[in-house]
Amino acid sequence: MYVRPAYEQKKGTFMTEAVAKANYKWRVVDIVVAAIIAVASGVIFWGWDIVCSAPLALFEGVTPGFEGLLNGFWLFAGPLAAIIVRKPGAALFAETLAAFLELTLGNQWGVGGSLIVGIIQGLGAEIAFAVFAWKKWNIGTTILSGALAGVGCWAYYWATNPGWNGLRVTWYLVGSIISGVVIAGVVVWYLSRALAATGALERFESGRSKARV
């Protein structure tokens, strides 16, 4: 009888873990947890609104557009909800709800700079999982989700600031993507793994042993 070598077994296991069977149906617990993530994220967004002026001015002072490196603090709600709940629409739902709460609590950005950009960021984050038909849940898709959320943020501010020159537009795009990759991608992934390790996510595919890749 042929026995697969250990390296082949490991490879097969990895592929099984990285590409999960799609389950598109939302449960009540999915809605509740996605909403909790969104609310917590919205409060963090709002807190960052209060203290961000000085860091933004500092980065912009280095080179206009560098402030995009700080956008990740507004981008993580969608990727985090998606990688934990693993349902279609989770990223868009969480990022939008978080932005709505941020706006409701009050900030300097108004509807456009809070809710509208939040919806666009959520769409970007959602696309990363949608292109794989919501079947691939790993660090790669999480990083892509963060990056595309950053692209969404950049697109909004480029469209609403026609006076920006080409250099600023470029730096803002690069900064937003880097920030999205690091904060809304890498950090979000390892945060979800840390939560899974505590057993807090056992009711979700993301919290079961086979999902820990």
PDB file of C-alpha atoms in Angstrom:
ATOM      1  CA  MET A   1       0.000   0.000   0.000  1.00  0.00           C
ATOM      2  CA  TYR A   2       1.337   3.416  -0.965  1.00  0.00           C
ATOM      3  CA  VAL A   3       1.794   5.820   1.939  1.00  0.00           C
ATOM      4  CA  ARG A   4       2.077   9.467   1.104  1.00  0.00           C
ATOM      5  CA  PRO A   5       5.334  11.039   2.248  1.00  0.00           C
ATOM      6  CA  ALA A   6       5.080  13.457   5.139  1.00  0.00           C
ATOM      7  CA  TYR A   7       5.793  16.483   2.965  1.00  0.00           C
ATOM      8  CA  GLU A   8       2.933  15.537   0.607  1.00  0.00           C
ATOM      9  CA  GLN A   9       0.562  15.081   3.525  1.00  0.00           C
ATOM     10  CA  LYS A  10       1.541  18.467   4.873  1.00  0.00           C
ATOM     11  CA  LYS A  11       1.043  20.080   1.489  1.00  0.00           C
ATOM     12  CA  GLY A  12      -2.413  18.549   1.113  1.00  0.00           C
ATOM     13  CA  THR A  13      -3.384  19.649   4.596  1.00  0.00           C
ATOM     14  CA  PHE A  14      -2.257  23.194   3.919  1.00  0.00           C
ATOM     15  CA  MET A  15      -4.342  23.428   0.764  1.00  0.00           C
ATOM     16  CA  THR A  16      -7.366  22.060   2.598  1.00  0.00           C
ATOM     17  CA  GLU A  17      -6.931  24.628   5.329  1.00  0.00           C
ATOM     18  CA  ALA A  18      -6.232  27.569   3.050  1.00  0.00           C
ATOM     19  CA  VAL A  19      -9.221  27.011   0.769  1.00  0.00           C
ATOM     20  CA  ALA A  20     -12.340  26.365   2.804  1.00  0.00           C
ATOM     21  CA  LYS A  21     -15.685  25.117   1.552  1.00  0.00           C
ATOM     22  CA  ALA A  22     -17.881  28.117   0.899  1.00  0.00           C
ATOM     23  CA  ASN A  23     -20.759  28.650   3.305  1.00  0.00           C
ATOM     24  CA  TYR A  24     -22.688  31.736   2.290  1.00  0.00           C
ATOM     25  CA  LYS A  25     -25.503  31.565   4.848  1.00  0.00           C
ATOM     26  CA  TRP A  26     -25.302  34.041   7.703  1.00  0.00           C
ATOM     27  CA  ARG A  27     -26.182  32.842  11.208  1.00  0.00           C
ATOM     28  CA  VAL A  28     -27.377  35.034  14.056  1.00  0.00           C
ATOM     29  CA  VAL A  29     -23.989  34.665  15.745  1.00  0.00           C
ATOM     30  CA  ASP A  30     -22.284  35.877  12.561  1.00  0.00           C
ATOM     31  CA  ILE A  31     -24.384  39.033  12.522  1.00  0.00           C
ATOM     32  CA  VAL A  32     -23.820  39.675  16.225  1.00  0.00           C
ATOM     33  CA  VAL A  33     -20.049  39.203  16.094  1.00  0.00           C
ATOM     34  CA  ALA A  34     -19.651  41.237  12.901  1.00  0.00           C
ATOM     35  CA  ALA A  35     -21.653  44.024  14.549  1.00  0.00           C
ATOM     36  CA  ILE A  36     -19.531  43.855  17.713  1.00  0.00           C
ATOM     37  CA  ILE A  37     -16.355  44.096  15.622  1.00  0.00           C
ATOM     38  CA  ALA A  38     -17.846  47.044  13.746  1.00  0.00           C
ATOM     39  CA  VAL A  39     -18.861  48.890  16.912  1.00  0.00           C
ATOM     40  CA  ALA A  40     -15.483  48.353  18.572  1.00  0.00           C
ATOM     41  CA  SER A  41     -13.746  49.461  15.378  1.00  0.00           C
ATOM     42  CA  GLY A  42     -15.964  52.522  15.084  1.00  0.00           C
ATOM     43  CA  VAL A  43     -15.005  53.622  18.586  1.00  0.00           C
ATOM     44  CA  ILE A  44     -11.327  53.157  17.704  1.00  0.00           C
ATOM     45  CA  PHE A  45     -11.833  55.144  14.477  1.00  0.00           C
ATOM     46  CA  TRP A  46     -13.422  57.930  16.504  1.00  0.00           C
ATOM     47  CA  GLY A  47     -10.608  57.866  19.059  1.00  0.00           C
ATOM     48  CA  TRP A  48      -8.059  58.080  16.262  1.00  0.00           C
ATOM     49  CA  ASP A  49      -9.995  61.048  14.825  1.00  0.00           C
ATOM     50  CA  ILE A  50      -9.367  62.903  18.079  1.00  0.00           C
ATOM     51  CA  VAL A  51      -5.592  62.428  18.146  1.00  0.00           C
ATOM     52  CA  CYS A  52      -4.682  62.099  14.457  1.00  0.00           C
ATOM     53  CA  SER A  53      -4.264  65.761  13.547  1.00  0.00           C
ATOM     54  CA  ALA A  54      -0.681  66.098  14.772  1.00  0.00           C
ATOM     55  CA  PRO A  55       0.593  62.819  13.233  1.00  0.00           C
ATOM     56  CA  LEU A  56      -1.127  63.605   9.926  1.00  0.00           C
ATOM     57  CA  ALA A  57       0.420  67.076   9.834  1.00  0.00           C
ATOM     58  CA  LEU A  58       3.832  65.637  10.685  1.00  0.00           C
ATOM     59  CA  PHE A  59       3.740  63.048   7.898  1.00  0.00           C
ATOM     60  CA  GLU A  60       2.324  65.523   5.408  1.00  0.00           C
ATOM     61  CA  GLY A  61       5.124  67.908   6.335  1.00  0.00           C
ATOM     62  CA  VAL A  62       7.719  65.347   5.281  1.00  0.00           C
ATOM     63  CA  THR A  63       6.183  65.027   1.809  1.00  0.00           C
ATOM     64  CA  PRO A  64       2.556  65.699   0.836  1.00  0.00           C
ATOM     65  CA  GLY A  65       0.896  62.308   0.477  1.00  0.00           C
ATOM     66  CA  PHE A  66       2.929  60.592   3.193  1.00  0.00           C
ATOM     67  CA  GLU A  67      -0.044  60.968   5.526  1.00  0.00           C
ATOM     68  CA  GLY A  68      -1.529  58.007   3.668  1.00  0.00           C
ATOM     69  CA  LEU A  69       0.774  55.849   5.796  1.00  0.00           C
ATOM     70  CA  LEU A  70      -1.590  56.489   8.719  1.00  0.00           C
ATOM     71  CA  ASN A  71      -4.804  55.479   6.958  1.00  0.00           C
ATOM     72  CA  GLY A  72      -4.604  51.879   8.147  1.00  0.00           C
ATOM     73  CA  PHE A  73      -6.103  52.912  11.473  1.00  0.00           C
ATOM     74  CA  TRP A  74      -9.376  53.494   9.573  1.00  0.00           C
ATOM     75  CA  LEU A  75      -9.174  50.402   7.357  1.00  0.00           C
ATOM     76  CA  PHE A  76      -9.105  47.342   9.599  1.00  0.00           C
ATOM     77  CA  ALA A  77     -12.786  46.800  10.479  1.00  0.00           C
ATOM     78  CA  GLY A  78     -13.695  45.145   7.176  1.00  0.00           C
ATOM     79  CA  PRO A  79     -10.763  42.714   6.913  1.00  0.00           C
ATOM     80  CA  LEU A  80     -11.069  41.763  10.599  1.00  0.00           C
ATOM     81  CA  ALA A  81     -14.789  40.984  10.406  1.00  0.00           C
ATOM     82  CA  ALA A  82     -14.339  39.097   7.148  1.00  0.00           C
ATOM     83  CA  ILE A  83     -11.501  36.866   8.311  1.00  0.00           C
ATOM     84  CA  ILE A  84     -13.337  35.998  11.533  1.00  0.00           C
ATOM     85  CA  VAL A  85     -16.940  35.626  10.329  1.00  0.00           C
ATOM     86  CA  ARG A  86     -16.045  34.363   6.827  1.00  0.00           C
ATOM     87  CA  LYS A  87     -19.300  35.274   5.145  1.00  0.00           C
ATOM     88  CA  PRO A  88     -19.992  37.276   1.964  1.00  0.00           C
ATOM     89  CA  GLY A  89     -20.548  40.928   2.777  1.00  0.00           C
ATOM     90  CA  ALA A  90     -18.884  40.832   6.206  1.00  0.00           C
ATOM     91  CA  ALA A  91     -16.125  43.268   5.237  1.00  0.00           C
ATOM     92  CA  LEU A  92     -18.524  45.768   3.672  1.00  0.00           C
ATOM     93  CA  PHE A  93     -20.982  45.465   6.559  1.00  0.00           C
ATOM     94  CA  ALA A  94     -18.392  45.995   9.290  1.00  0.00           C
ATOM     95  CA  GLU A  95     -16.479  48.830   7.636  1.00  0.00           C
ATOM     96  CA  THR A  96     -19.716  50.657   6.807  1.00  0.00           C
ATOM     97  CA  LEU A  97     -21.205  50.244  10.281  1.00  0.00           C
ATOM     98  CA  ALA A  98     -17.929  51.290  11.910  1.00  0.00           C
ATOM     99  CA  ALA A  99     -17.806  54.409   9.730  1.00  0.00           C
ATOM    100  CA  PHE A 100     -21.438  55.220  10.530  1.00  0.00           C
ATOM    101  CA  LEU A 101     -20.741  54.976  14.258  1.00  0.00           C
ATOM    102  CA  GLU A 102     -17.620  57.109  13.861  1.00  0.00           C
ATOM    103  CA  LEU A 103     -19.741  59.748  12.131  1.00  0.00           C
ATOM    104  CA  THR A 104     -22.500  59.520  14.739  1.00  0.00           C
ATOM    105  CA  LEU A 105     -20.040  60.030  17.601  1.00  0.00           C
ATOM    106  CA  GLY A 106     -18.864  63.188  15.870  1.00  0.00           C
ATOM    107  CA  ASN A 107     -15.672  64.070  14.056  1.00  0.00           C
ATOM    108  CA  GLN A 108     -14.077  66.605  11.743  1.00  0.00           C
ATOM    109  CA  TRP A 109     -14.584  64.666   8.502  1.00  0.00           C
ATOM    110  CA  GLY A 110     -18.341  64.830   7.977  1.00  0.00           C
ATOM    111  CA  VAL A 111     -20.454  62.391   5.976  1.00  0.00           C
ATOM    112  CA  GLY A 112     -18.079  62.141   3.039  1.00  0.00           C
ATOM    113  CA  GLY A 113     -14.877  61.645   5.003  1.00  0.00           C
ATOM    114  CA  SER A 114     -16.510  59.152   7.363  1.00  0.00           C
ATOM    115  CA  LEU A 115     -19.450  57.232   5.917  1.00  0.00           C
ATOM    116  CA  ILE A 116     -18.904  57.530   2.157  1.00  0.00           C
ATOM    117  CA  VAL A 117     -15.224  56.709   2.314  1.00  0.00           C
ATOM    118  CA  GLY A 118     -16.040  53.906   4.768  1.00  0.00           C
ATOM    119  CA  ILE A 119     -18.390  52.305   2.258  1.00  0.00           C
ATOM    120  CA  ILE A 120     -15.745  52.547  -0.461  1.00  0.00           C
ATOM    121  CA  GLN A 121     -13.103  51.063   1.829  1.00  0.00           C
ATOM    122  CA  GLY A 122     -15.498  48.264   2.731  1.00  0.00           C
ATOM    123  CA  LEU A 123     -16.085  47.497  -0.931  1.00  0.00           C
ATOM    124  CA  GLY A 124     -12.344  47.329  -1.510  1.00  0.00           C
ATOM    125  CA  ALA A 125     -11.869  45.010   1.445  1.00  0.00           C
ATOM    126  CA  GLU A 126     -14.749  42.804   0.266  1.00  0.00           C
ATOM    127  CA  ILE A 127     -13.406  42.452  -3.281  1.00  0.00           C
ATOM    128  CA  ALA A 128     -10.308  40.645  -2.010  1.00  0.00           C
ATOM    129  CA  PHE A 129     -12.432  37.756  -0.742  1.00  0.00           C
ATOM    130  CA  ALA A 130     -15.039  37.964  -3.501  1.00  0.00           C
ATOM    131  CA  VAL A 131     -12.497  37.258  -6.260  1.00  0.00           C
ATOM    132  CA  PHE A 132     -11.907  33.881  -4.604  1.00  0.00           C
ATOM    133  CA  ALA A 133     -15.673  33.332  -4.211  1.00  0.00           C
ATOM    134  CA  TRP A 134     -15.309  33.656  -0.425  1.00  0.00           C
ATOM    135  CA  LYS A 135     -13.482  30.315  -0.291  1.00  0.00           C
ATOM    136  CA  LYS A 136      -9.924  31.389   0.467  1.00  0.00           C
ATOM    137  CA  TRP A 137      -9.241  32.682   3.955  1.00  0.00           C
ATOM    138  CA  ASN A 138      -5.553  33.104   4.719  1.00  0.00           C
ATOM    139  CA  ILE A 139      -2.931  35.753   5.345  1.00  0.00           C
ATOM    140  CA  GLY A 140      -2.618  36.428   1.620  1.00  0.00           C
ATOM    141  CA  THR A 141      -6.267  37.316   1.099  1.00  0.00           C
ATOM    142  CA  THR A 142      -6.284  39.293   4.349  1.00  0.00           C
ATOM    143  CA  ILE A 143      -3.315  41.360   3.168  1.00  0.00           C
ATOM    144  CA  LEU A 144      -5.002  41.861  -0.202  1.00  0.00           C
ATOM    145  CA  SER A 145      -8.152  42.977   1.608  1.00  0.00           C
ATOM    146  CA  GLY A 146      -6.216  45.570   3.588  1.00  0.00           C
ATOM    147  CA  ALA A 147      -4.427  46.770   0.461  1.00  0.00           C
ATOM    148  CA  LEU A 148      -7.657  47.183  -1.512  1.00  0.00           C
ATOM    149  CA  ALA A 149      -9.280  48.997   1.402  1.00  0.00           C
ATOM    150  CA  GLY A 150      -6.326  51.379   1.162  1.00  0.00           C
ATOM    151  CA  VAL A 151      -6.905  51.794  -2.560  1.00  0.00           C
ATOM    152  CA  GLY A 152     -10.538  52.645  -1.825  1.00  0.00           C
ATOM    153  CA  CYS A 153      -9.481  55.293   0.676  1.00  0.00           C
ATOM    154  CA  TRP A 154      -7.029  56.762  -1.818  1.00  0.00           C
ATOM    155  CA  ALA A 155      -9.637  56.794  -4.600  1.00  0.00           C
ATOM    156  CA  TYR A 156     -12.074  58.806  -2.491  1.00  0.00           C
ATOM    157  CA  TYR A 157      -9.557  61.461  -1.498  1.00  0.00           C
ATOM    158  CA  TRP A 158      -8.122  61.699  -4.999  1.00  0.00           C
ATOM    159  CA  ALA A 159     -11.623  62.232  -6.397  1.00  0.00           C
ATOM    160  CA  THR A 160     -12.467  64.866  -3.789  1.00  0.00           C
ATOM    161  CA  ASN A 161      -9.159  66.744  -4.008  1.00  0.00           C
ATOM    162  CA  PRO A 162      -8.739  67.666  -7.688  1.00  0.00           C
ATOM    163  CA  GLY A 163      -5.994  70.135  -6.795  1.00  0.00           C
ATOM    164  CA  TRP A 164      -3.552  67.404  -5.760  1.00  0.00           C
ATOM    165  CA  ASN A 165      -0.534  67.142  -8.034  1.00  0.00           C
ATOM    166  CA  GLY A 166       0.689  63.859  -9.463  1.00  0.00           C
ATOM    167  CA  LEU A 167       3.409  63.362  -6.854  1.00  0.00           C
ATOM    168  CA  ARG A 168       1.001  63.747  -3.950  1.00  0.00           C
ATOM    169  CA  VAL A 169      -1.520  61.424  -5.567  1.00  0.00           C
ATOM    170  CA  THR A 170       1.192  58.804  -6.033  1.00  0.00           C
ATOM    171  CA  TRP A 171       2.582  59.040  -2.516  1.00  0.00           C
ATOM    172  CA  TYR A 172      -0.919  58.943  -1.028  1.00  0.00           C
ATOM    173  CA  LEU A 173      -1.700  55.785  -2.985  1.00  0.00           C
ATOM    174  CA  VAL A 174       1.562  54.091  -1.981  1.00  0.00           C
ATOM    175  CA  GLY A 175       1.160  55.126   1.653  1.00  0.00           C
ATOM    176  CA  SER A 176      -2.466  53.990   1.830  1.00  0.00           C
ATOM    177  CA  ILE A 177      -1.611  50.586   0.370  1.00  0.00           C
ATOM    178  CA  ILE A 178       1.364  50.071   2.696  1.00  0.00           C
ATOM    179  CA  SER A 179      -0.702  51.100   5.708  1.00  0.00           C
ATOM    180  CA  GLY A 180      -3.536  48.829   4.628  1.00  0.00           C
ATOM    181  CA  VAL A 181      -1.184  45.897   4.112  1.00  0.00           C
ATOM    182  CA  VAL A 182       0.477  46.302   7.512  1.00  0.00           C
ATOM    183  CA  ILE A 183      -2.372  47.351   9.819  1.00  0.00           C
ATOM    184  CA  ALA A 184      -5.484  46.014   8.069  1.00  0.00           C
ATOM    185  CA  GLY A 185      -3.678  42.992   6.661  1.00  0.00           C
ATOM    186  CA  VAL A 186      -0.780  41.555   8.662  1.00  0.00           C
ATOM    187  CA  VAL A 187      -1.832  42.890  12.075  1.00  0.00           C
ATOM    188  CA  VAL A 188      -5.459  41.866  11.514  1.00  0.00           C
ATOM    189  CA  TRP A 189      -4.434  38.351  10.491  1.00  0.00           C
ATOM    190  CA  TYR A 190      -2.297  37.762  13.570  1.00  0.00           C
ATOM    191  CA  LEU A 191      -4.925  39.339  15.802  1.00  0.00           C
ATOM    192  CA  SER A 192      -7.484  36.870  14.452  1.00  0.00           C
ATOM    193  CA  ARG A 193      -5.051  33.990  15.049  1.00  0.00           C
ATOM    194  CA  ALA A 194      -4.449  35.182  18.611  1.00  0.00           C
ATOM    195  CA  LEU A 195      -8.198  35.292  19.231  1.00  0.00           C
ATOM    196  CA  ALA A 196      -8.570  31.813  17.738  1.00  0.00           C
ATOM    197  CA  ALA A 197      -5.858  30.488  20.046  1.00  0.00           C
ATOM    198  CA  THR A 198      -7.870  31.591  23.088  1.00  0.00           C
ATOM    199  CA  GLY A 199     -10.873  29.538  21.980  1.00  0.00           C
ATOM    200  CA  ALA A 200     -13.040  32.643  21.613  1.00  0.00           C
ATOM    201  CA  LEU A 201     -13.802  31.808  17.981  1.00  0.00           C
ATOM    202  CA  GLU A 202     -14.733  28.143  18.329  1.00  0.00           C
ATOM    203  CA  ARG A 203     -18.176  28.783  16.843  1.00  0.00           C
ATOM    204  CA  PHE A 204     -16.531  29.972  13.647  1.00  0.00           C
ATOM    205  CA  GLU A 205     -14.507  28.220  10.976  1.00  0.00           C
ATOM    206  CA  SER A 206     -11.740  30.725  11.702  1.00  0.00           C
ATOM    207  CA  GLY A 207     -11.461  29.419  15.245  1.00  0.00           C
ATOM    208  CA  ARG A 208     -11.206  25.714  14.484  1.00  0.00           C
ATOM    209  CA  SER A 209      -7.909  23.907  14.255  1.00  0.00           C
ATOM    210  CA  LYS A 210      -8.064  23.311  10.494  1.00  0.00           C
ATOM    211  CA  ALA A 211      -8.470  27.031   9.887  1.00  0.00           C
ATOM    212  CA  ARG A 212      -5.286  27.949  11.728  1.00  0.00           C
ATOM    213  CA  VAL A 213      -2.902  28.384   8.822  1.00  0.00           C
TER     214      VAL A 213
END
